[in-house]
PDB file of C-alpha atoms in Angstrom:
ATOM      1  CA  LEU A   1      69.988  26.311 151.414  1.00  0.00           C
ATOM      2  CA  ARG A   2      68.725  26.623 147.861  1.00  0.00           C
ATOM      3  CA  VAL A   3      64.963  26.365 147.373  1.00  0.00           C
ATOM      4  CA  THR A   4      64.823  26.060 143.597  1.00  0.00           C
ATOM      5  CA  ASP A   5      65.685  23.309 141.177  1.00  0.00           C
ATOM      6  CA  GLY A   6      65.303  25.170 137.891  1.00  0.00           C
ATOM      7  CA  ALA A   7      65.445  28.555 136.208  1.00  0.00           C
ATOM      8  CA  LEU A   8      62.964  29.653 133.558  1.00  0.00           C
ATOM      9  CA  VAL A   9      64.814  31.836 131.046  1.00  0.00           C
ATOM     10  CA  VAL A  10      62.299  33.823 128.995  1.00  0.00           C
ATOM     11  CA  VAL A  11      63.508  35.057 125.601  1.00  0.00           C
ATOM     12  CA  ASP A  12      61.533  37.152 123.131  1.00  0.00           C
ATOM     13  CA  CYS A  13      61.471  34.990 119.997  1.00  0.00           C
ATOM     14  CA  VAL A  14      61.312  38.085 117.777  1.00  0.00           C
ATOM     15  CA  SER A  15      64.085  40.163 119.386  1.00  0.00           C
ATOM     16  CA  GLY A  16      66.232  37.180 120.316  1.00  0.00           C
ATOM     17  CA  VAL A  17      68.815  36.932 123.069  1.00  0.00           C
ATOM     18  CA  CYS A  18      69.500  40.174 124.935  1.00  0.00           C
ATOM     19  CA  VAL A  19      72.365  41.212 127.211  1.00  0.00           C
ATOM     20  CA  GLN A  20      70.559  40.258 130.425  1.00  0.00           C
ATOM     21  CA  THR A  21      70.010  36.700 129.136  1.00  0.00           C
ATOM     22  CA  GLU A  22      73.721  35.993 129.425  1.00  0.00           C
ATOM     23  CA  THR A  23      73.773  37.269 133.011  1.00  0.00           C
ATOM     24  CA  VAL A  24      70.791  35.139 134.014  1.00  0.00           C
ATOM     25  CA  LEU A  25      72.277  32.014 132.425  1.00  0.00           C
ATOM     26  CA  ARG A  26      75.694  32.619 133.990  1.00  0.00           C
ATOM     27  CA  GLN A  27      74.172  33.042 137.454  1.00  0.00           C
ATOM     28  CA  ALA A  28      71.976  29.961 137.098  1.00  0.00           C
ATOM     29  CA  ILE A  29      74.884  27.781 135.975  1.00  0.00           C
ATOM     30  CA  ALA A  30      77.128  29.119 138.743  1.00  0.00           C
ATOM     31  CA  GLU A  31      74.441  28.116 141.279  1.00  0.00           C
ATOM     32  CA  ARG A  32      74.035  24.708 139.563  1.00  0.00           C
ATOM     33  CA  ILE A  33      70.461  25.483 138.579  1.00  0.00           C
ATOM     34  CA  LYS A  34      69.341  23.908 135.298  1.00  0.00           C
ATOM     35  CA  PRO A  35      67.939  26.500 132.897  1.00  0.00           C
ATOM     36  CA  ILE A  36      64.741  25.934 130.930  1.00  0.00           C
ATOM     37  CA  LEU A  37      64.302  28.142 127.859  1.00  0.00           C
ATOM     38  CA  PHE A  38      60.914  29.694 127.075  1.00  0.00           C
ATOM     39  CA  MET A  39      60.448  31.367 123.700  1.00  0.00           C
ATOM     40  CA  ASN A  40      57.847  34.078 124.346  1.00  0.00           C
ATOM     41  CA  LYS A  41      55.798  36.320 122.003  1.00  0.00           C
ATOM     42  CA  MET A  42      55.184  33.638 119.401  1.00  0.00           C
ATOM     43  CA  ASP A  43      51.813  35.260 118.739  1.00  0.00           C
ATOM     44  CA  LYS A  44      53.600  38.399 117.564  1.00  0.00           C
ATOM     45  CA  ALA A  45      55.908  36.426 115.272  1.00  0.00           C
ATOM     46  CA  ILE A  46      53.026  34.474 113.746  1.00  0.00           C
ATOM     47  CA  GLN A  47      50.224  37.033 113.510  1.00  0.00           C
ATOM     48  CA  THR A  48      51.615  40.552 113.540  1.00  0.00           C
ATOM     49  CA  LEU A  49      54.861  40.041 111.628  1.00  0.00           C
ATOM     50  CA  ALA A  50      53.399  37.276 109.432  1.00  0.00           C
ATOM     51  CA  TYR A  51      56.678  35.398 109.001  1.00  0.00           C
ATOM     52  CA  GLU A  52      56.715  32.418 106.660  1.00  0.00           C
ATOM     53  CA  LYS A  53      57.009  28.998 108.305  1.00  0.00           C
ATOM     54  CA  GLU A  54      60.618  28.473 107.239  1.00  0.00           C
ATOM     55  CA  ASP A  55      61.584  31.968 108.431  1.00  0.00           C
ATOM     56  CA  LEU A  56      60.012  31.242 111.831  1.00  0.00           C
ATOM     57  CA  TYR A  57      61.889  27.961 112.104  1.00  0.00           C
ATOM     58  CA  GLN A  58      65.200  29.617 111.215  1.00  0.00           C
ATOM     59  CA  LYS A  59      64.595  32.475 113.671  1.00  0.00           C
ATOM     60  CA  PHE A  60      63.746  30.079 116.520  1.00  0.00           C
ATOM     61  CA  GLN A  61      66.757  27.926 115.674  1.00  0.00           C
ATOM     62  CA  ARG A  62      69.072  30.963 115.817  1.00  0.00           C
ATOM     63  CA  VAL A  63      67.714  31.961 119.234  1.00  0.00           C
ATOM     64  CA  ILE A  64      68.235  28.438 120.598  1.00  0.00           C
ATOM     65  CA  GLU A  65      71.760  28.349 119.145  1.00  0.00           C
ATOM     66  CA  SER A  66      72.555  31.710 120.758  1.00  0.00           C
ATOM     67  CA  VAL A  67      71.387  30.436 124.141  1.00  0.00           C
ATOM     68  CA  ASN A  68      73.447  27.261 123.711  1.00  0.00           C
ATOM     69  CA  VAL A  69      76.572  29.301 122.922  1.00  0.00           C
ATOM     70  CA  ILE A  70      76.142  31.155 126.201  1.00  0.00           C
ATOM     71  CA  ILE A  71      75.491  27.913 128.094  1.00  0.00           C
ATOM     72  CA  SER A  72      78.609  26.310 126.621  1.00  0.00           C
ATOM     73  CA  GLN A  73      80.722  29.281 127.773  1.00  0.00           C
ATOM     74  CA  PHE A  74      79.771  28.825 131.425  1.00  0.00           C
ATOM     75  CA  SER A  75      79.058  25.108 131.845  1.00  0.00           C
ATOM     76  CA  GLU A  76      81.034  21.897 131.600  1.00  0.00           C
ATOM     77  CA  MET A  77      79.650  18.981 129.587  1.00  0.00           C
ATOM     78  CA  ASP A  78      81.189  16.510 132.040  1.00  0.00           C
ATOM     79  CA  GLY A  79      80.350  18.644 135.085  1.00  0.00           C
ATOM     80  CA  PRO A  80      77.899  17.813 137.855  1.00  0.00           C
ATOM     81  CA  MET A  81      74.859  18.991 135.868  1.00  0.00           C
ATOM     82  CA  GLY A  82      75.757  17.134 132.677  1.00  0.00           C
ATOM     83  CA  ASP A  83      74.488  18.418 129.347  1.00  0.00           C
ATOM     84  CA  ILE A  84      72.183  21.376 130.008  1.00  0.00           C
ATOM     85  CA  SER A  85      72.009  22.729 126.460  1.00  0.00           C
ATOM     86  CA  ALA A  86      68.609  23.873 125.214  1.00  0.00           C
ATOM     87  CA  ASP A  87      66.993  21.296 122.935  1.00  0.00           C
ATOM     88  CA  PRO A  88      63.291  21.293 122.009  1.00  0.00           C
ATOM     89  CA  VAL A  89      63.364  17.527 121.420  1.00  0.00           C
ATOM     90  CA  VAL A  90      64.591  16.907 124.975  1.00  0.00           C
ATOM     91  CA  GLY A  91      61.772  19.079 126.316  1.00  0.00           C
ATOM     92  CA  ASN A  92      63.709  21.876 127.974  1.00  0.00           C
ATOM     93  CA  VAL A  93      62.501  24.495 125.480  1.00  0.00           C
ATOM     94  CA  GLY A  94      58.968  25.857 125.617  1.00  0.00           C
ATOM     95  CA  PHE A  95      57.190  27.985 123.059  1.00  0.00           C
ATOM     96  CA  GLY A  96      54.238  30.261 123.709  1.00  0.00           C
ATOM     97  CA  SER A  97      52.579  33.569 124.303  1.00  0.00           C
ATOM     98  CA  GLY A  98      52.368  35.150 127.733  1.00  0.00           C
ATOM     99  CA  LEU A  99      49.882  37.707 126.435  1.00  0.00           C
ATOM    100  CA  GLN A 100      47.493  35.086 125.090  1.00  0.00           C
ATOM    101  CA  SER A 101      48.200  32.550 127.870  1.00  0.00           C
ATOM    102  CA  TRP A 102      49.217  29.510 125.824  1.00  0.00           C
ATOM    103  CA  ALA A 103      52.369  27.429 125.602  1.00  0.00           C
ATOM    104  CA  PHE A 104      53.680  24.055 124.472  1.00  0.00           C
ATOM    105  CA  THR A 105      56.803  21.914 124.282  1.00  0.00           C
ATOM    106  CA  LEU A 106      57.752  19.320 121.697  1.00  0.00           C
ATOM    107  CA  ARG A 107      57.898  16.580 124.279  1.00  0.00           C
TER     108      ARG A 107
END
């Protein structure tokens, strides 16, 4: 009996996808648990590193693409879960700062 219906995958938006991210995504997909991506440490990217807006966008886009590559390796588009790729427009990608306790989605 499974008691969860989703997996929150937290990725550092500055460092990007790490080795453990692939393991977490693979396990979630194998258990038919839909992953939700959360891009953490946005405060660090905005304030401390002072990235330009376009650089931030490109960095976030690369992280989302990296997660989607991993998802596509372990999931089937026509499988029982359907399309589970990370897409901010769909609302399964959150952005925020755990340290400062704020977050948002584009939906």
